[in-house]
Coordinates of C-alpha atoms and ligand atoms in Angstrom, one line a residue:
M179 CA -57.7 -30.6 -80.1
E180 CA -60.6 -32.2 -78.4
T181 CA -63.0 -34.1 -80.6
T182 CA -66.7 -34.2 -79.7
M183 CA -67.9 -37.6 -78.8
K184 CA -71.5 -38.5 -78.2
S185 CA -73.2 -41.7 -77.2
S186 CA -76.7 -42.8 -76.3
K187 CA -75.6 -44.6 -73.1
V188 CA -78.2 -44.3 -70.5
D189 CA -77.2 -44.0 -66.9
K190 CA -79.5 -46.3 -64.8
Y191 CA -77.7 -45.6 -61.5
Q192 CA -80.0 -45.8 -58.5
H193 CA -79.2 -44.4 -55.1
H194 CA -78.1 -46.9 -52.4
D195 CA -78.3 -45.8 -48.8
Y196 CA -78.5 -49.0 -46.7
Y197 CA -78.1 -47.2 -43.3
L198 CA -80.3 -44.2 -44.2
M199 CA -77.2 -41.9 -44.2
D200 CA -79.1 -39.3 -46.1
E201 CA -80.9 -38.5 -42.8
L202 CA -77.5 -37.3 -41.5
L203 CA -77.1 -34.8 -44.4
S204 CA -78.6 -31.4 -44.5
E205 CA -81.0 -30.0 -47.1
D206 CA -78.0 -28.2 -48.7
H207 CA -75.9 -31.3 -48.9
L208 CA -78.7 -33.2 -50.6
L209 CA -79.4 -30.4 -53.0
A210 CA -75.7 -30.3 -54.0
R211 CA -75.6 -34.0 -54.2
D212 CA -78.6 -34.3 -56.5
A213 CA -77.4 -31.5 -58.7
V214 CA -74.1 -33.2 -59.3
R215 CA -75.7 -36.5 -59.8
D216 CA -78.0 -35.1 -62.5
W217 CA -75.1 -33.5 -64.2
V218 CA -73.0 -36.7 -64.1
K219 CA -75.9 -38.6 -65.6
R220 CA -76.4 -36.0 -68.3
E221 CA -72.9 -34.9 -69.1
V222 CA -70.4 -37.6 -68.0
T223 CA -71.9 -41.1 -68.4
P224 CA -72.9 -40.7 -72.0
I225 CA -69.4 -39.7 -73.1
I226 CA -66.9 -41.0 -70.6
E227 CA -66.2 -44.5 -72.0
Q228 CA -65.3 -43.1 -75.3
Y229 CA -63.0 -40.4 -73.9
A230 CA -61.3 -43.0 -71.7
E231 CA -61.0 -45.4 -74.6
K232 CA -59.3 -42.7 -76.7
A233 CA -57.2 -41.5 -73.7
E234 CA -58.6 -38.0 -74.2
C235 CA -59.5 -35.5 -71.5
P236 CA -63.1 -34.1 -71.9
M237 CA -61.9 -30.5 -71.7
H238 CA -65.5 -29.1 -72.1
L239 CA -66.3 -30.6 -68.7
F240 CA -64.2 -28.0 -66.9
K241 CA -66.8 -25.3 -67.6
G242 CA -69.6 -27.6 -66.5
L243 CA -67.7 -28.6 -63.3
A244 CA -67.5 -24.9 -62.5
E245 CA -71.2 -24.4 -63.1
I246 CA -72.2 -27.1 -60.7
G247 CA -70.0 -25.6 -58.0
A248 CA -67.4 -28.4 -58.0
F249 CA -64.4 -26.0 -58.0
G250 CA -63.7 -24.8 -54.4
P251 CA -67.1 -25.8 -52.8
S252 CA -65.7 -25.0 -49.4
I253 CA -63.9 -21.8 -50.4
P254 CA -65.8 -18.6 -49.4
V255 CA -68.2 -17.2 -52.0
E256 CA -66.4 -13.8 -52.1
Y257 CA -63.4 -15.6 -53.6
G258 CA -65.4 -17.6 -56.2
G259 CA -66.0 -20.7 -54.1
G260 CA -69.2 -22.3 -53.0
G261 CA -69.1 -21.2 -49.3
M262 CA -70.2 -24.7 -48.3
D263 CA -68.9 -27.0 -45.6
E264 CA -66.5 -30.0 -45.8
M265 CA -69.4 -32.5 -45.8
A266 CA -70.7 -30.8 -49.0
Y267 CA -67.3 -31.0 -50.6
G268 CA -67.2 -34.8 -49.8
V269 CA -70.6 -35.5 -51.1
I270 CA -69.8 -33.6 -54.4
M271 CA -66.6 -35.6 -54.8
Q272 CA -68.5 -38.9 -54.2
E273 CA -71.0 -38.1 -57.0
L274 CA -68.3 -37.0 -59.4
E275 CA -66.3 -40.2 -58.9
R276 CA -69.4 -42.2 -59.3
G277 CA -69.1 -40.9 -62.9
D278 CA -65.3 -41.3 -63.2
S279 CA -62.2 -40.9 -61.0
G280 CA -60.6 -38.7 -63.7
V281 CA -63.4 -36.2 -63.6
R282 CA -63.3 -36.2 -59.8
S283 CA -59.5 -35.6 -60.2
M284 CA -60.2 -32.5 -62.4
A285 CA -62.3 -31.1 -59.6
S286 CA -60.2 -32.1 -56.6
V287 CA -56.9 -30.8 -58.0
Q288 CA -58.5 -27.5 -58.8
S289 CA -60.2 -27.3 -55.4
S290 CA -57.9 -28.8 -52.9
L291 CA -54.5 -28.5 -54.5
V292 CA -54.8 -25.1 -56.3
M293 CA -57.6 -23.0 -54.8
Y294 CA -57.0 -24.2 -51.2
P295 CA -53.3 -23.3 -51.0
I296 CA -53.9 -19.9 -52.7
Y297 CA -56.7 -19.2 -50.2
K298 CA -54.9 -20.5 -47.2
Y299 CA -51.3 -19.5 -47.9
G300 CA -51.5 -16.8 -50.6
T301 CA -51.7 -13.0 -50.1
E302 CA -54.9 -11.1 -50.5
A303 CA -53.6 -10.1 -53.9
H304 CA -53.2 -13.7 -54.9
R305 CA -56.7 -14.5 -53.7
Q306 CA -58.2 -11.6 -55.6
K307 CA -56.3 -12.3 -58.8
Y308 CA -56.7 -16.1 -59.1
L309 CA -59.5 -17.6 -57.0
P310 CA -62.6 -16.2 -58.8
K311 CA -61.1 -17.2 -62.2
L312 CA -60.3 -20.7 -60.9
G313 CA -63.8 -21.0 -59.4
S314 CA -65.4 -20.1 -62.7
G315 CA -63.2 -22.4 -64.7
E316 CA -61.7 -19.5 -66.6
L317 CA -58.3 -20.6 -65.3
I318 CA -57.1 -24.2 -64.9
G319 CA -54.6 -25.0 -62.2
C320 CA -52.2 -27.9 -61.3
F321 CA -50.1 -28.8 -58.3
G322 CA -46.5 -29.8 -58.7
L323 CA -45.0 -31.7 -55.8
T324 CA -43.9 -35.2 -57.1
E325 CA -40.6 -35.4 -58.9
P326 CA -39.2 -38.2 -61.1
D327 CA -37.0 -39.4 -58.3
H328 CA -39.1 -38.3 -55.3
G329 CA -42.6 -39.6 -55.0
S330 CA -43.4 -41.0 -51.6
N331 CA -40.5 -38.9 -50.2
P332 CA -41.2 -35.4 -51.4
G333 CA -38.8 -34.0 -48.8
G334 CA -36.0 -35.2 -51.0
M335 CA -37.1 -32.9 -53.9
I336 CA -34.4 -31.2 -55.9
T337 CA -36.5 -28.6 -57.7
N338 CA -35.1 -25.3 -56.4
I339 CA -35.3 -21.5 -56.4
R340 CA -32.4 -19.1 -56.4
D341 CA -32.6 -15.5 -55.3
D342 CA -32.2 -13.0 -58.1
G343 CA -33.3 -9.5 -56.9
D344 CA -37.1 -9.1 -57.3
A345 CA -37.5 -12.7 -58.5
Y346 CA -36.5 -16.2 -57.9
I347 CA -35.0 -18.4 -60.6
L348 CA -36.8 -21.8 -60.6
N349 CA -35.1 -25.0 -61.9
G350 CA -36.2 -28.6 -61.8
A351 CA -38.8 -31.0 -62.9
K352 CA -42.1 -32.4 -61.6
M353 CA -43.7 -35.7 -62.7
W354 CA -47.2 -37.1 -62.8
I355 CA -48.9 -33.8 -62.6
T356 CA -52.7 -33.9 -63.1
N357 CA -53.9 -31.3 -65.6
S358 CA -50.4 -29.8 -66.2
P359 CA -50.5 -29.8 -70.0
V360 CA -53.7 -27.7 -70.0
A361 CA -53.0 -25.6 -66.9
D362 CA -52.8 -21.9 -66.9
I363 CA -51.1 -21.8 -63.5
A364 CA -49.2 -24.2 -61.4
V365 CA -48.8 -24.2 -57.6
V366 CA -45.2 -25.4 -57.3
W367 CA -43.2 -26.6 -54.3
A368 CA -39.4 -26.0 -54.5
K369 CA -36.5 -25.7 -52.1
D370 CA -34.9 -22.3 -51.5
E371 CA -31.2 -21.8 -51.0
A372 CA -31.4 -22.8 -47.3
G373 CA -33.1 -26.1 -48.4
V374 CA -36.5 -25.0 -47.1
V375 CA -39.6 -26.0 -49.1
R376 CA -41.5 -23.0 -50.4
G377 CA -44.7 -22.8 -52.4
M378 CA -45.4 -20.4 -55.3
I379 CA -47.7 -19.7 -58.2
V380 CA -46.1 -20.1 -61.5
E381 CA -47.9 -18.9 -64.6
A382 CA -47.7 -21.3 -67.5
D383 CA -46.7 -18.6 -70.1
T384 CA -43.5 -17.8 -68.3
E385 CA -40.4 -18.3 -70.3
G386 CA -38.6 -21.6 -69.5
Y387 CA -41.8 -23.4 -68.3
S388 CA -43.1 -26.4 -70.2
A389 CA -45.6 -29.2 -69.4
P390 CA -45.2 -32.2 -71.7
E391 CA -48.0 -34.7 -71.6
I392 CA -47.4 -38.2 -70.2
H393 CA -48.8 -40.9 -72.6
G394 CA -49.5 -44.6 -72.2
K395 CA -51.6 -44.6 -69.1
W396 CA -54.0 -47.5 -68.6
S397 CA -55.6 -45.7 -65.7
L398 CA -57.3 -42.3 -65.4
R399 CA -57.3 -42.2 -69.2
A400 CA -59.9 -39.4 -69.3
S401 CA -57.7 -37.2 -67.1
I402 CA -54.7 -35.5 -68.6
T403 CA -51.4 -35.9 -66.8
G404 CA -48.0 -34.4 -67.6
E405 CA -44.6 -33.2 -66.4
L406 CA -43.6 -29.7 -65.3
V407 CA -40.2 -28.7 -66.5
F408 CA -38.6 -25.5 -65.2
E409 CA -35.5 -24.1 -67.0
D410 CA -34.4 -20.9 -65.4
V411 CA -38.0 -19.8 -64.9
R412 CA -38.3 -16.3 -63.4
V413 CA -40.9 -16.3 -60.6
P414 CA -41.6 -12.8 -59.2
K415 CA -41.0 -12.8 -55.4
D416 CA -44.6 -11.6 -55.1
N417 CA -45.8 -15.0 -56.4
V418 CA -44.3 -16.9 -53.5
F419 CA -46.5 -17.8 -50.5
P420 CA -45.1 -15.5 -47.8
E421 CA -45.5 -17.4 -44.6
I422 CA -45.8 -21.1 -45.1
K423 CA -42.4 -22.9 -45.0
G424 CA -41.5 -26.6 -45.0
L425 CA -43.4 -29.7 -46.1
K426 CA -46.4 -28.9 -43.9
G427 CA -47.6 -26.6 -46.8
P428 CA -48.0 -29.2 -49.5
L429 CA -49.0 -31.9 -46.9
S430 CA -51.9 -29.8 -45.7
C431 CA -53.1 -29.5 -49.3
L432 CA -52.8 -33.3 -49.7
S433 CA -54.8 -33.8 -46.6
K434 CA -57.7 -31.8 -48.2
A435 CA -57.4 -33.8 -51.4
R436 CA -57.2 -37.1 -49.6
Y437 CA -60.3 -36.2 -47.6
G438 CA -62.1 -35.8 -50.9
I439 CA -60.7 -39.0 -52.3
A440 CA -62.0 -40.9 -49.2
W441 CA -65.5 -39.8 -50.2
G442 CA -64.9 -40.1 -53.9
A443 CA -63.8 -43.7 -53.8
I444 CA -67.2 -44.6 -52.4
G445 CA -68.8 -43.2 -55.5
A446 CA -66.8 -45.6 -57.8
A447 CA -67.7 -48.5 -55.5
L448 CA -71.4 -47.5 -55.6
D449 CA -71.4 -47.4 -59.3
C450 CA -69.8 -50.9 -59.5
Y451 CA -72.2 -52.3 -56.9
D452 CA -75.2 -50.7 -58.7
S453 CA -74.2 -52.3 -62.0
A454 CA -73.5 -55.7 -60.4
L455 CA -76.8 -55.7 -58.5
R456 CA -78.8 -54.9 -61.7
Y457 CA -76.9 -57.5 -63.7
A458 CA -77.3 -60.2 -61.0
L459 CA -81.1 -59.7 -61.2
E460 CA -81.3 -59.6 -65.0
R461 CA -78.9 -62.3 -66.0
H462 CA -80.2 -65.8 -66.0
Q463 CA -78.2 -69.0 -65.8
F464 CA -79.5 -72.5 -65.0
G465 CA -83.0 -71.2 -65.3
K466 CA -82.9 -68.4 -62.6
P467 CA -81.3 -65.0 -62.0
I468 CA -77.6 -65.4 -61.0
G469 CA -78.5 -63.2 -58.0
Q470 CA -80.4 -66.2 -56.6
F471 CA -77.2 -68.2 -56.2
Q472 CA -75.7 -67.9 -52.8
L473 CA -72.2 -67.2 -54.1
Q474 CA -73.4 -64.1 -56.0
Q475 CA -75.4 -63.0 -53.0
K476 CA -72.3 -63.3 -50.8
K477 CA -70.5 -60.9 -53.1
L478 CA -73.3 -58.4 -53.2
A479 CA -73.9 -58.6 -49.5
E480 CA -70.3 -58.0 -48.7
M481 CA -70.1 -55.1 -51.2
I482 CA -73.0 -53.2 -49.6
T483 CA -71.6 -53.9 -46.1
E484 CA -68.2 -52.5 -47.0
I485 CA -69.7 -49.5 -48.8
T486 CA -71.9 -48.8 -45.7
K487 CA -68.9 -49.0 -43.4
A488 CA -67.0 -46.6 -45.7
Q489 CA -69.9 -44.2 -45.7
L490 CA -70.0 -44.1 -41.9
L491 CA -66.2 -43.5 -41.8
T492 CA -66.4 -40.5 -44.2
W493 CA -69.5 -39.1 -42.6
R494 CA -67.7 -38.9 -39.2
L495 CA -64.6 -37.6 -40.9
G496 CA -66.8 -34.9 -42.4
Q497 CA -68.1 -34.0 -39.0
L498 CA -64.6 -33.7 -37.6
A499 CA -63.4 -31.7 -40.6
N500 CA -66.3 -29.3 -40.1
E501 CA -65.3 -28.9 -36.5
G502 CA -61.7 -28.3 -37.5
R503 CA -60.7 -31.4 -35.4
V504 CA -59.8 -33.9 -38.1
T505 CA -56.2 -35.1 -38.1
P506 CA -54.1 -36.0 -41.2
A507 CA -53.8 -39.6 -39.8
Q508 CA -57.6 -40.0 -39.6
I509 CA -57.8 -38.9 -43.2
S510 CA -55.0 -41.4 -44.2
M511 CA -57.0 -44.2 -42.6
A512 CA -60.2 -43.3 -44.5
K513 CA -58.4 -42.7 -47.8
R514 CA -56.6 -46.0 -47.6
N515 CA -59.6 -48.0 -46.5
N516 CA -62.0 -46.6 -48.9
V517 CA -59.9 -46.8 -52.0
H518 CA -58.9 -50.4 -51.3
M519 CA -62.5 -51.2 -50.6
A520 CA -63.6 -49.7 -53.9
L521 CA -60.9 -51.6 -55.8
Q522 CA -62.0 -54.9 -54.2
I523 CA -65.6 -54.1 -55.1
A524 CA -64.7 -53.3 -58.7
R525 CA -63.0 -56.7 -58.9
E526 CA -66.0 -58.6 -57.5
A527 CA -68.4 -56.6 -59.7
R528 CA -66.3 -57.6 -62.7
Q529 CA -66.8 -61.3 -61.8
I530 CA -70.5 -60.9 -61.4
H531 CA -70.8 -59.5 -64.9
G532 CA -69.0 -62.5 -66.3
G533 CA -67.5 -61.9 -69.8
M534 CA -69.5 -58.7 -70.2
G535 CA -67.6 -57.3 -67.3
I536 CA -64.5 -56.7 -69.3
T537 CA -66.4 -54.6 -72.0
N538 CA -67.1 -50.9 -72.1
E539 CA -70.8 -51.7 -72.0
Y540 CA -70.4 -51.5 -68.2
P541 CA -68.3 -49.0 -66.2
I542 CA -66.5 -51.7 -64.2
M543 CA -63.1 -52.0 -65.9
R544 CA -62.8 -48.2 -66.3
H545 CA -63.4 -47.8 -62.5
M546 CA -61.1 -50.7 -61.7
M547 CA -58.2 -49.3 -63.8
N548 CA -58.8 -45.7 -62.5
L549 CA -58.7 -47.0 -58.9
E550 CA -55.2 -48.4 -59.4
T551 CA -54.1 -44.7 -59.7
V552 CA -56.3 -43.6 -56.8
L553 CA -54.6 -46.3 -54.7
T554 CA -51.2 -44.8 -55.4
Y555 CA -51.6 -41.1 -55.8
E556 CA -52.0 -38.7 -52.9
G557 CA -50.0 -41.1 -50.8
T558 CA -49.7 -44.8 -51.6
H559 CA -51.6 -47.5 -49.9
D560 CA -48.4 -48.5 -48.1
I561 CA -47.6 -44.9 -47.0
H562 CA -51.0 -44.4 -45.5
L563 CA -50.6 -47.6 -43.5
L564 CA -47.3 -46.3 -42.2
I565 CA -48.9 -43.0 -41.2
T566 CA -51.5 -44.9 -39.2
G567 CA -48.8 -47.2 -37.8
M568 CA -46.7 -44.1 -36.7
D569 CA -49.8 -42.5 -35.2
V570 CA -50.7 -45.4 -33.0
T571 CA -47.2 -46.4 -32.0
G572 CA -45.5 -43.0 -31.9
L573 CA -42.6 -44.7 -33.9
N574 CA -41.5 -43.4 -37.3
A575 CA -41.0 -46.1 -39.8
F576 CA -39.9 -43.6 -42.5
K577 CA -36.6 -43.0 -40.7
Ligands
FAD68 C1 -52.3 -40.4 -62.7 C2 -51.5 -39.8 -61.6 C3 -51.7 -38.4 -61.3 C4 -51.0 -37.8 -60.3 N1 -51.2 -36.5 -60.0 C5 -50.3 -35.8 -59.3 C6 -50.4 -34.4 -59.1 O1 -51.3 -33.7 -59.6 N2 -49.4 -33.7 -58.4 C7 -48.4 -34.4 -57.8 O2 -47.5 -33.8 -57.2 N3 -48.3 -35.8 -57.9 C8 -49.2 -36.5 -58.6 N4 -49.1 -37.8 -58.7 C9 -48.0 -38.5 -58.1 C10 -48.4 -39.5 -57.0 O3 -48.7 -38.8 -55.8 C11 -47.2 -40.4 -56.8 O4 -47.2 -41.3 -57.9 C12 -47.2 -41.1 -55.4 O5 -47.0 -40.2 -54.4 C13 -46.2 -42.2 -55.4 O6 -44.9 -41.8 -55.8 P1 -44.1 -42.7 -56.9 O7 -45.0 -43.0 -58.0 O8 -42.8 -42.0 -57.1 O9 -43.8 -44.1 -56.1 P2 -42.7 -44.4 -55.1 O10 -42.6 -43.4 -54.0 O11 -41.4 -44.7 -55.9 O12 -43.2 -45.8 -54.5 C14 -43.1 -47.0 -55.1 C15 -43.5 -48.1 -54.2 O13 -42.7 -48.1 -53.0 C16 -43.5 -48.0 -51.8 N5 -42.7 -47.3 -50.8 C17 -42.2 -46.0 -50.9 N6 -41.6 -45.7 -49.8 C18 -41.9 -46.7 -48.9 C19 -41.6 -46.9 -47.5 N7 -41.0 -45.9 -46.8 N8 -42.0 -48.0 -46.9 C20 -42.7 -49.0 -47.7 N9 -42.9 -48.8 -49.0 C21 -42.6 -47.7 -49.6 C22 -44.7 -47.3 -52.3 O14 -45.8 -47.6 -51.4 C23 -44.9 -47.9 -53.7 O15 -45.6 -49.1 -53.6 C24 -50.0 -38.5 -59.6 C25 -49.7 -39.9 -60.0 C26 -50.5 -40.5 -60.9 C27 -50.2 -41.9 -61.3

């Protein structure tokens, strides 16, 4: 049961746009961005440290996320989405992660890993039945690909379906599934009797389905994570995505989510930079602001340089995504670069805050710990490097 936590923490975040990137965004993008930023300042910042400290998911935010259009921003309006473009989706993810990577995860799982596959691979009946309710936050979804013994190598999955007349019998287990303990439906990937990966919608109240919570995380503490366990779960054949077969189904969803993460990580980096800059100007040592020392200026100058480079990368990625030309390898490069950049900035920002940097007075440690997950999920830092390596050499290091 969620407890209500309130705090008087004031969000002093100020916008940083060194290369005037706002000029490259449309009026709609800026409106969406500002609405999400206001919401994060009002609803997320005042409570997030306490929820993270207690390792509790702020469940009430699901409704708010739906109201600000964070669920399925680029899904057509008639299916309960926002009808916006990919750039808008990116900008929204950036603002959410400026608040917390866990809150961004709540939105990106619902949007990219649940609504997107239902929209793209589901039947018209699936779209009508689930998408409007997912868009409004009436239903919460999760995405089950990773297994206890198959993370970076999802093709090795052992979760499987067996034909049983008008239904399939689903058996197996998924691990590290964001939102699974609170989800109403799960998009699950399992192998059929021919060993082909198939995607399906599994309703959480089906017999044999359970989703125990994973405890003990030091990262994404305000996001709920669990397992998915299937013991002879009867999945009606109508719930299986009819056309999509093989790993390209789940991988295309991951590309969408990774695209959002490439943008989101910039938000976490911006929040750390913003806090570090303010602290460097306010904190005095040796009779002057620490921001006047060259060593601190080096840190701040490098931070805004890296943030600006990451912003340029994602902006171009957004353009390519809007034109339908973006490749999974291009997304891998941006996800890997931007998450690593954000983690480095969190570490530098922590140093600028001195001892205060380790406390919950500042968002730094929470972002830093969150980013450790972001570095690993949706393809690890290593795996994205190998994807780029394969793309430029044409040689597959996974085999
Ligand atoms: C908080 C959280 C939420 C998550 N949410 C979801 C979710 O909603 N749905 C979902 O399906 N999954 C989810 N994941 C799972 C996530 O995507 C996996 O953790 C990730 O893919 C890595 O898998 P693994 O943890 O099994 O690590 P492993 O694959 O075991 O990797 C361990 C290490 O080995 C390295 N490695 C692996 N293969 C190679 C190779 N070929 N060459 C070089 N190095 C290699 C990796 O880079 C890594 O450093 C989540 C994970 C976390 C932590």
